[in-house]
Coordinates of C-alpha atoms in Angstrom, one line a residue:
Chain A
X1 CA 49.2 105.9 113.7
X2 CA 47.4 103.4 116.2
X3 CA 46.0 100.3 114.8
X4 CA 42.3 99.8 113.5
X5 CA 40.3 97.7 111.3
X6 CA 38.7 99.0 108.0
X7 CA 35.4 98.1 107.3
X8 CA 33.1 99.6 104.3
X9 CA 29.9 99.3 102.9
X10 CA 27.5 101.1 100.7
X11 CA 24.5 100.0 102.3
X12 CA 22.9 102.5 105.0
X13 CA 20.8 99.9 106.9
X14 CA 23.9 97.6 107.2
X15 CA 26.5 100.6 108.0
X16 CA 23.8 101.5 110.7
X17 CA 23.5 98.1 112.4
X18 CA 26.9 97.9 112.5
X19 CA 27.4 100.8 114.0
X20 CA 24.3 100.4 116.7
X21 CA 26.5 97.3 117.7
X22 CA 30.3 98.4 118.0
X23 CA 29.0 102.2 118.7
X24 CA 31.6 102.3 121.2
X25 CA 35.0 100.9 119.2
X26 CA 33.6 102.1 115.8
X27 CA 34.4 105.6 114.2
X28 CA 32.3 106.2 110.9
X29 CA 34.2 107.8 108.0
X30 CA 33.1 109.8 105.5
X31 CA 36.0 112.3 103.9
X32 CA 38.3 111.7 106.6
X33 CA 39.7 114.9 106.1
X34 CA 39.5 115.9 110.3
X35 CA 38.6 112.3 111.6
X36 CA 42.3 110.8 110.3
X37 CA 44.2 113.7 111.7
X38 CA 42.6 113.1 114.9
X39 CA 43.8 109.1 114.9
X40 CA 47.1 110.1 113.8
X41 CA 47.1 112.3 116.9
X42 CA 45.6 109.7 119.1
X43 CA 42.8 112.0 120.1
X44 CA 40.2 109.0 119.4
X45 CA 41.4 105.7 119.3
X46 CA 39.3 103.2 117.4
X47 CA 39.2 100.0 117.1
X48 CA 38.1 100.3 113.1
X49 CA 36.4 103.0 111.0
X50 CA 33.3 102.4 109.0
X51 CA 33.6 104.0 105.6
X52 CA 29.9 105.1 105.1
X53 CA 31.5 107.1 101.7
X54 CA 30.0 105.2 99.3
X55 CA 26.2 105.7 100.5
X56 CA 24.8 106.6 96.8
X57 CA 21.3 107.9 99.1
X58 CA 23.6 110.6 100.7
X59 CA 25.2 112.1 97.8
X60 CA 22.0 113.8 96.4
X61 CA 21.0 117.7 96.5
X62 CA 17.1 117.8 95.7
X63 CA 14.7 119.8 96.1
X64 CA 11.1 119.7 96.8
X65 CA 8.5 122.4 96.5
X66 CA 7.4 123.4 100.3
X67 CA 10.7 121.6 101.7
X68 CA 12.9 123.6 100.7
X69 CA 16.4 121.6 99.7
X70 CA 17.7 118.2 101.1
X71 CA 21.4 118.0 101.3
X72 CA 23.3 114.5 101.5
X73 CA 25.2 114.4 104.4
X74 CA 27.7 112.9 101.9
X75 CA 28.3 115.8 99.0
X76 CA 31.3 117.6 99.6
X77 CA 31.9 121.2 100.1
X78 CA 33.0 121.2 96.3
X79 CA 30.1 120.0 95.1
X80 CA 27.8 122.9 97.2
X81 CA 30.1 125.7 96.0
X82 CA 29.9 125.1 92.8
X83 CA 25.8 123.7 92.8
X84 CA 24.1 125.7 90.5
X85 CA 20.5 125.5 92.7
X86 CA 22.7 126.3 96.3
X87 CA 24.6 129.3 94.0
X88 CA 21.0 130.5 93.1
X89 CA 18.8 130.2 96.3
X90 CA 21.6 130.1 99.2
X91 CA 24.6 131.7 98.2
X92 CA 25.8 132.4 101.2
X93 CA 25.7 128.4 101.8
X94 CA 28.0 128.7 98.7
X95 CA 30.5 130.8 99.6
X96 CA 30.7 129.6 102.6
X97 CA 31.7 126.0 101.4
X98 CA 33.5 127.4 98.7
X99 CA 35.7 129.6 100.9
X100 CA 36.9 126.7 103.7
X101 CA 40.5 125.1 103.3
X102 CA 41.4 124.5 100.2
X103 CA 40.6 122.6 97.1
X104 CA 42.2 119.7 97.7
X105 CA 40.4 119.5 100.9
X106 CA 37.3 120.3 99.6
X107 CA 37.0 117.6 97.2
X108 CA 36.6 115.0 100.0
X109 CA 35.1 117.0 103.0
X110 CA 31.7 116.5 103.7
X111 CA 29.0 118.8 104.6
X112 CA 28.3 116.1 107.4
X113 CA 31.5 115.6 108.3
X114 CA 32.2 119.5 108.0
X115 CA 29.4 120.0 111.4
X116 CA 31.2 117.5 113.1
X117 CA 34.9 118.1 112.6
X118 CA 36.2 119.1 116.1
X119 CA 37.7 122.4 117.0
X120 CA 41.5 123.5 116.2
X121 CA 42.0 124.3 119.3
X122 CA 46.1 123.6 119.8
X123 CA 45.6 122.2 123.6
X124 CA 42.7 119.9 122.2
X125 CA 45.1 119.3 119.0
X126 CA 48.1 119.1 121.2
X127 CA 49.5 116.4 123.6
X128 CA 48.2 118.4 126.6
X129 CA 45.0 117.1 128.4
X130 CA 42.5 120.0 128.5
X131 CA 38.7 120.1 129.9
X132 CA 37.5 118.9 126.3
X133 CA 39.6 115.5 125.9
X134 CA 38.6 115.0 129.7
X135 CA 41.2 117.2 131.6
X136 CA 40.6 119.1 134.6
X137 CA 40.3 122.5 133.2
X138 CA 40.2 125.0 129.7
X139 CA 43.9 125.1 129.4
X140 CA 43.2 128.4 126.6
X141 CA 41.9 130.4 129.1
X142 CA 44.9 131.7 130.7
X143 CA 46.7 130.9 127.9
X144 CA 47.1 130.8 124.5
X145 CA 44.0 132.2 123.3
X146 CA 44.4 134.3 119.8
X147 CA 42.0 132.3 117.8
X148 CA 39.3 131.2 120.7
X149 CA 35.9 132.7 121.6
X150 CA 34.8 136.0 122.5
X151 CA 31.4 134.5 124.0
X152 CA 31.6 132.0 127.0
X153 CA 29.5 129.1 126.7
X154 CA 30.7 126.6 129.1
X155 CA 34.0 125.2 130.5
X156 CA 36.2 125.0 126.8
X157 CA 36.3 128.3 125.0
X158 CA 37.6 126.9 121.8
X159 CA 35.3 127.8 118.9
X160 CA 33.4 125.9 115.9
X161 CA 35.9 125.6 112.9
X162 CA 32.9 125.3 110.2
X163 CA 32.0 128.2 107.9
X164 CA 28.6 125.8 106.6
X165 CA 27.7 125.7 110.3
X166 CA 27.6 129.3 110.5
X167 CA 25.3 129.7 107.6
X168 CA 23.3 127.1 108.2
X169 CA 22.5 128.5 111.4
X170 CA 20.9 132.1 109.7
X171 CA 19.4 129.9 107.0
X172 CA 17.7 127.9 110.3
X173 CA 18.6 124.5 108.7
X174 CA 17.6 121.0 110.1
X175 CA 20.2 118.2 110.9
X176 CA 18.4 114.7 109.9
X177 CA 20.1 111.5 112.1
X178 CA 19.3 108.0 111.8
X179 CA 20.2 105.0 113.6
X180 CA 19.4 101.4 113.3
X181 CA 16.5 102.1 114.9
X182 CA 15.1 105.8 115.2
X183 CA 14.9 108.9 113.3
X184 CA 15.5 112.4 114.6
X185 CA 15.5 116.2 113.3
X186 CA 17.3 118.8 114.9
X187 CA 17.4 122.2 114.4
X188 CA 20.7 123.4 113.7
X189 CA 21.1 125.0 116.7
X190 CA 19.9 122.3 118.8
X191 CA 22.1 119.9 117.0
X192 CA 25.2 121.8 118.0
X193 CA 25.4 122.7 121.4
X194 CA 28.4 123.8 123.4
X195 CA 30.4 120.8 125.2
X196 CA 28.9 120.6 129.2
X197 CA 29.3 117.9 132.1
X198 CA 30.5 114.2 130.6
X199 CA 29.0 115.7 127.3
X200 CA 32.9 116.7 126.2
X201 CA 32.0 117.3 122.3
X202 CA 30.2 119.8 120.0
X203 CA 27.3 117.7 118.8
X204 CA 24.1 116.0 119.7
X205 CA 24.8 113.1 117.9
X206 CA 24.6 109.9 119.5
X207 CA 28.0 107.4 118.4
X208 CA 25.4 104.9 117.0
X209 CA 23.6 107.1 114.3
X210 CA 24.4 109.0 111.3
X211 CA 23.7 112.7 110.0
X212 CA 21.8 111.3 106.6
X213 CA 20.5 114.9 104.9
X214 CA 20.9 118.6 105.7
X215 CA 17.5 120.1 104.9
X216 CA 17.2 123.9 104.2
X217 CA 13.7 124.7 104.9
X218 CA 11.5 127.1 101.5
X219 CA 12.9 130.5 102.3
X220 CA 10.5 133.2 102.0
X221 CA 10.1 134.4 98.7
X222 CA 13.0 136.8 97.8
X223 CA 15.5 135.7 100.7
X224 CA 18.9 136.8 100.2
X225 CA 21.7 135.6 101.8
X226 CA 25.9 135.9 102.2
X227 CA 28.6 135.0 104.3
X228 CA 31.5 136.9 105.0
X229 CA 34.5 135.2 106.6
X230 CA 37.6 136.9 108.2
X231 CA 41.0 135.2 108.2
X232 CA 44.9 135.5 108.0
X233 CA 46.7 132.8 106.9
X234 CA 49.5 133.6 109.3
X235 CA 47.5 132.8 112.3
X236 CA 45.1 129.9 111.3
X237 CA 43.6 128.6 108.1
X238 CA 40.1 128.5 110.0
X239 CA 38.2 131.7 110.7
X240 CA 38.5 134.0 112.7
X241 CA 34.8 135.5 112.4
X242 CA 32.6 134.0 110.3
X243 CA 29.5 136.3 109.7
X244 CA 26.3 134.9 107.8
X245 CA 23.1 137.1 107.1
X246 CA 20.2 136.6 105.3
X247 CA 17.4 138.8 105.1
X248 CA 14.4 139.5 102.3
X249 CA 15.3 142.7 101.1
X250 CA 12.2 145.6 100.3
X251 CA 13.9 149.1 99.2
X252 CA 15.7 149.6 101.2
X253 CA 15.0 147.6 104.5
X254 CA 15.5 144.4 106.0
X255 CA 12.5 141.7 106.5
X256 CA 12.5 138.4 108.0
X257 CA 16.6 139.2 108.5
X258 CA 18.8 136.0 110.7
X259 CA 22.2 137.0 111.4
X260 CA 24.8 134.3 112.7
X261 CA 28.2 134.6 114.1
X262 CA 31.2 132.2 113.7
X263 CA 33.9 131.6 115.6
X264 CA 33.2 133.8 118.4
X265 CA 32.1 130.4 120.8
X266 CA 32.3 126.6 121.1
X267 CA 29.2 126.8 118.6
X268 CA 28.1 129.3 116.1
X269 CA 25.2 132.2 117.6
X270 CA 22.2 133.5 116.2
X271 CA 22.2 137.4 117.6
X272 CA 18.7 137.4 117.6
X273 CA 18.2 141.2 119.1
X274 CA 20.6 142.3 116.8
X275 CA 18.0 140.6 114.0
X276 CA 15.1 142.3 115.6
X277 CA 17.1 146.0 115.3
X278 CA 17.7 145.4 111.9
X279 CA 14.4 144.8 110.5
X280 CA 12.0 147.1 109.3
X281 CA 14.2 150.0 109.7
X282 CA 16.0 152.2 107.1
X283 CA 19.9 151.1 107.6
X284 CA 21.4 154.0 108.3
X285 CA 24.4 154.9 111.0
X286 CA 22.4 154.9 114.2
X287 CA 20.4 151.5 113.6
X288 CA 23.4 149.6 112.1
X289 CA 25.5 150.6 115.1
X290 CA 22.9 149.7 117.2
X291 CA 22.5 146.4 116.1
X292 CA 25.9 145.8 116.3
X293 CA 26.1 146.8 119.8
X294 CA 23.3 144.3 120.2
X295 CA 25.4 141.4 118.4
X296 CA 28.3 141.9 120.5
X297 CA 26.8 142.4 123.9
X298 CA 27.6 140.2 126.4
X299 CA 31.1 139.5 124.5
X300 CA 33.9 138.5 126.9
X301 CA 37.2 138.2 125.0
X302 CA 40.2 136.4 126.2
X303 CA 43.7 137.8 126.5
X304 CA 45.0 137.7 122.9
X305 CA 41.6 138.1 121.2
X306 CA 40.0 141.7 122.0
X307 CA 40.7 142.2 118.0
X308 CA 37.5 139.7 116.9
X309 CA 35.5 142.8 118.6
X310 CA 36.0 145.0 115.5
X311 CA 36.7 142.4 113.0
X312 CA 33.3 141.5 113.6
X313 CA 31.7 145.1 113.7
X314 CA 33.8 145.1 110.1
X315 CA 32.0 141.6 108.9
X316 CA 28.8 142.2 109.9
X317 CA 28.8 145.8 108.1
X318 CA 30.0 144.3 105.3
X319 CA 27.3 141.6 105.1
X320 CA 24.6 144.4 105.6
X321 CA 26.7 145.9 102.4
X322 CA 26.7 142.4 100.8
X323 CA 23.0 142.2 100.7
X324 CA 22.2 145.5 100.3
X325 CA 24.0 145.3 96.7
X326 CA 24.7 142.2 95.6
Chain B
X1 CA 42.0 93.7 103.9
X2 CA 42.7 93.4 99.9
X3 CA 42.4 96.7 97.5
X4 CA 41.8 96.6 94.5
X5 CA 43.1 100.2 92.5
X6 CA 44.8 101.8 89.2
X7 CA 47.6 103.4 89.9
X8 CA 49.1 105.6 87.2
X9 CA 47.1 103.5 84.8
X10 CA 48.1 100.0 86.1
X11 CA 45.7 97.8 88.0
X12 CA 47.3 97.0 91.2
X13 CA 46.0 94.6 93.8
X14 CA 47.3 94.9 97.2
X15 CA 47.0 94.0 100.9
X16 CA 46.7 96.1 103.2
X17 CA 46.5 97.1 107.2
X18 CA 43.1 99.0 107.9
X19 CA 45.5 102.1 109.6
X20 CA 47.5 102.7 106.3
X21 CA 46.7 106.1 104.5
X22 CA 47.2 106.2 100.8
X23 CA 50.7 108.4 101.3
X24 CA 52.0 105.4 103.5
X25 CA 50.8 103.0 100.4
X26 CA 52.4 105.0 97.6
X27 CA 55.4 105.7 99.1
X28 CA 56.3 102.2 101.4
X29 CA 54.0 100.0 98.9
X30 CA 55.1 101.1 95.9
X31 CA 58.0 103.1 96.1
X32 CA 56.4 106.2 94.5
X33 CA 58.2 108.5 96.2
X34 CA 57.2 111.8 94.1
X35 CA 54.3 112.2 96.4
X36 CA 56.0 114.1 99.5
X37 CA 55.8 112.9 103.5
X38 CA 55.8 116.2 105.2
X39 CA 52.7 117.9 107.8
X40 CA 50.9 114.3 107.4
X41 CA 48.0 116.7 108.6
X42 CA 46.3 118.7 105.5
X43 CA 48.4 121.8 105.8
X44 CA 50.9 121.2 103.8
X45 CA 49.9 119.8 100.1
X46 CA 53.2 118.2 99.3
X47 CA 51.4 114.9 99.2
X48 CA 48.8 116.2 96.1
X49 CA 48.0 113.5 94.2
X50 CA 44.9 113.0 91.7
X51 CA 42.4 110.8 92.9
X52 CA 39.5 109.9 89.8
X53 CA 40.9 113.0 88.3
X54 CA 41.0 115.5 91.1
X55 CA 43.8 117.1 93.6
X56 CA 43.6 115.7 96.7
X57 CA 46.1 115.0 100.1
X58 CA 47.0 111.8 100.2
X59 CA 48.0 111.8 103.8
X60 CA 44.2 112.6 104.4
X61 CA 43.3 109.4 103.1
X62 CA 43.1 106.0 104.0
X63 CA 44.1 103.8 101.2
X64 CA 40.6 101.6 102.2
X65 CA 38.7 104.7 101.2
X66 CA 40.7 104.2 97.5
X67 CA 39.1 100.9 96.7
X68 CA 38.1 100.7 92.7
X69 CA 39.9 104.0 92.4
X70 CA 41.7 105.7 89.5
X71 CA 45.2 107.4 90.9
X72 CA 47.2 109.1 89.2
X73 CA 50.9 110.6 91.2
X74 CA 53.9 112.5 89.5
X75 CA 55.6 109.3 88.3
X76 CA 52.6 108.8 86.4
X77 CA 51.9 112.2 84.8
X78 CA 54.6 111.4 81.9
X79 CA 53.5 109.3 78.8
X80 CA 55.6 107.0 77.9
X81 CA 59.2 109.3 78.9
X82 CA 57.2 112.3 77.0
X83 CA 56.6 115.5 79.3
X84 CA 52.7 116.0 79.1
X85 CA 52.1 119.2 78.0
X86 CA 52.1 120.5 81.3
X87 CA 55.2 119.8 82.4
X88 CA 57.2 121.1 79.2
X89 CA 55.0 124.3 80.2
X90 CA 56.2 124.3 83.6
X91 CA 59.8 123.6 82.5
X92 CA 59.6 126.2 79.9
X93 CA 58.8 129.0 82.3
X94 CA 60.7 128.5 85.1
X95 CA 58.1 127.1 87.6
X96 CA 60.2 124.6 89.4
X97 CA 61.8 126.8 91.8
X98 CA 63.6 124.7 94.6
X99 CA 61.4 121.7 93.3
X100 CA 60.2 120.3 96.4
X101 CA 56.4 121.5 95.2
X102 CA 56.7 120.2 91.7
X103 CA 54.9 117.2 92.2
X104 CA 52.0 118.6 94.2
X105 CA 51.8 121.9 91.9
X106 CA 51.8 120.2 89.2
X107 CA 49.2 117.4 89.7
X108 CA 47.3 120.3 90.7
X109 CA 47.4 121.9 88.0
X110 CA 46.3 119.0 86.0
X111 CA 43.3 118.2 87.7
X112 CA 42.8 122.0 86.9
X113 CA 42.8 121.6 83.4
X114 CA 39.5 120.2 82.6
X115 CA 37.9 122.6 84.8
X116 CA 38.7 125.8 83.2
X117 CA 39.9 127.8 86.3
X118 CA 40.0 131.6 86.8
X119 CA 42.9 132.6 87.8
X120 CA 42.0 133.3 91.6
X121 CA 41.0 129.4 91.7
X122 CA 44.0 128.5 90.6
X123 CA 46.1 130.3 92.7
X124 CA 44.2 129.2 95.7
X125 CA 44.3 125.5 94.9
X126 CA 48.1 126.1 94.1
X127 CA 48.5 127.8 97.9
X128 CA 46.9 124.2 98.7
X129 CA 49.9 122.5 96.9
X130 CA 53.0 123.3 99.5
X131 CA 55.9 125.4 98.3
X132 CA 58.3 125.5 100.8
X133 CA 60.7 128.2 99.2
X134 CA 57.9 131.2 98.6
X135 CA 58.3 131.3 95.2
X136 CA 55.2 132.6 94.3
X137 CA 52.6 131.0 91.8
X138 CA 52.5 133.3 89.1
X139 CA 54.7 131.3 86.6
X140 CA 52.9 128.0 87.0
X141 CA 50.0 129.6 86.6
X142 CA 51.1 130.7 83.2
X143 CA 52.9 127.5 82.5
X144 CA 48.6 126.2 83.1
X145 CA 47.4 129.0 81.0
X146 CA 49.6 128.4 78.4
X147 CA 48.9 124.8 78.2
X148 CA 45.1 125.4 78.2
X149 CA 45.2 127.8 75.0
X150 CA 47.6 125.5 73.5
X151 CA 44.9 122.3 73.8
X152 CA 42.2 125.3 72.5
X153 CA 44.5 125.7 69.5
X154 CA 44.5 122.0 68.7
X155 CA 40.7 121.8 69.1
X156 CA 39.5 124.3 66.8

């Protein structure tokens, strides 16, 4: 691995001048759990981390009547599996958390660092220079291609790795940043964005601030939620789809429903029409299939990947199942 | 930059290069060699250790991030020559298979133990704990069964 400094502190306002002045040469570091593979594969090359770990501020779930619940960019995908107030009002948040790499991964990874971990792309992860590490073109396009996206959003065609990401986009979750000197919320879906122009990464986020909470807006009274995620260990450890819904559920039909694809692009997708289609309307054959159809218009898939068409007919009936009888 | 850690139940202090991950420290450092250099990416668990009491990949971590940290590695799981619990467990059933794992399984299993696992967590945080000859998990799974209704025995 390539030389760098280690620097740590647990105050934010110090960690967040520092970074504001060596933005450029300074990586922070939270779990580590994607950002020290990526040194060790010289894909970044700082010239120290900043271990903003011990941040007590960003370790905290509350909750606060009207704002829903404030997640520390800091608490670990352990810690929101097993949270007894995410298990009761977001489950799908849960599972999601709960079902990404393994235990001893989760222990350390971050729900902060989990939005920003980069894709698993093996040209990205590889020694070959493709568009997203500043290459001249998408080197999974007319090649290896089994695990990328279905939808085309730009140049890369890689997808998102993060299961939270996905859920987070149905529960329509803000991202809260801080630098030394401003504040900014994002909606999820504004805070990822697929890579464009010199803009080669998934994120929003300028190198001089910090995600600091994850806020969960107050759900409508009654909202379910659950995430279904579709894998094979003997292709990748990621997902292949990752399917969130949540919906408030009255007899037997959908209201207020958000329904949010994973790893079917460079960023997760809300299928808005598909929400539309789905609420208000008994669930039978005809409307699910027709939401469905809605979901995966526009779909392109690569060579390899035609299969994440049904796979994700498959997870988003068995979300609609999910909530349907939980 | 100094570090300051316990290590199997000894205080060490150290120097150390910003760059070095805790697998580079416990094996180069301190000779621990029980904790495995294989993937060096996440994928493979061979180097499980248990970091203030829980299973984690100590090629994922830079040994900065370990400051005023309890660590506990394969060399240390022992008291005093005497097999933990555990390990007479693991012994007892046949768990060891080629052995390569037996480190990373077995740490896992102990930071398991306080948390009263069912048995599909367990056999996921053991997938996370790289065999290398497919043995399957089932008998160190009963080797941690059996050593959690022993301790129940003792209790009551």
């Amino acid at each position: 691995m390539s030389e760098f400094e280690f620097l740590h502190h647990s105050d934010l306002t110090i960690l967040l001048r520092a970074l504001y002045h060596g933005a450029d040469e300074f990586r922070p570091l939270a779990g580590g759990t994607d950002l020290v593979p990526l040194i060790r594969r010289g894909i970044i090359d700082p010239a120290a981390v900043l271990d903003i770990s011990r941040v007590e501020a960003l370790h905290h779930v509350s909750e606060t009547p009207g704002s829903g619940m404030l997640i520390g960019a800091l608490v670990t995908l352990d810690e929101i599996a097993t949270h007894p107030r995410i298990r009761a009002r977001f489950p799908a948040l849960a599972q999601a958390a709960g079902a990404t790499a393994t235990p001893q991964i989760r222990s350390i990874a971050t729900l902060g660092g989990n939005l920003l971990q980069r894709p698993r792309c093996p040209y990205f992860r590889g020694e070959t220079v493709c568009w997203l590490k500043g290459g001249e073109e998408c080197l999974a396009r007319d090649g290896g291609n089994v695990v990328h996206g279905i939808f085309e959003d730009g140049v890369c065609v890689a997808v998102h790795p993060s299961d939270a990401a996905t859920v987070l986009y149905a529960l329509d979750a803000a991202i809260h940043v801080q630098s030394a000197w401003t504040d900014k919320v994002w909606p999820v879906d504004r805070f990822l964005r697929p890579p464009f122009h010199e803009y080669r990464d998934e994120s929003s986020l300028d190198a001089r601030e910090l995600i600091t909470l994850i806020q969960v807006p107050e759900p409508p009274e009654g909202l379910r939620s659950v995430y279904v995620r579709e894998s094979d260990p003997a292709i990748s450890a990621f997902a292949l789809v990752g399917v969130a819904l949540a919906a408030v559920v009255e007899g037997q039909q959908l209201r207020d429903a958000r329904l949010a694809l994973g790893g079917v692009a460079t960023v997760p997708r809300r299928a808005t029409e598909a929400e539309q289609l789905l609420t208000g309307v008994p669930l039978d054959e005809e409307h699910i299939d027709a939401a469905i159809a809605a979901a995966l218009e526009g779909a392109r898939p690569l060579s390899e990947n035609s299969y994440k068409l049904p796979l994700l007919t498959g997870a988003i009936r068995a979300a609609l199942q999910g909530l349907l009888e939980p | 930059m100094k570090l300051s850690l316990t290590i199997n139940g000894a205080r060490c202090e150290v120097e150390i290069m910003g760059h070095e991950t805790l697998l580079d420290l416990l094996r180069d450092h301190f000779g621990l060699t029980g904790t495995k250099r294989l993937c060096e990416a996440g994928e493979c668990g061979a180097c499980t250790i248990l970091l203030d009491g829980r299973a984690v990949y100590a090629c994922l971590l830079l040994a900065g991030m370990c400051r005023e940290r309890q660590l506990v590695t394969v060399e240390g799981l022992a008291d005093a020559g005497e097999l933990r619990a555990l390990q007479a467990a693991y012994l007892r059933r046949g768990a060891l298979g080629c052995g390569f794992c037996a480190p990373s399984r077995l740490l896992t299993l102990a930071g398991l133990l306080e948390r009263s696992p069912s048995d599909a967590e367990a056999l996921q945080a053991l997938t996370g704990a790289g065999c290398r000859c497919h043995l399957g998990a089932g008998e160190a799974l009963a080797a941690l069964r059996e050593t959690i209704a022993a301790r129940g025995e003792r209790s009551t």
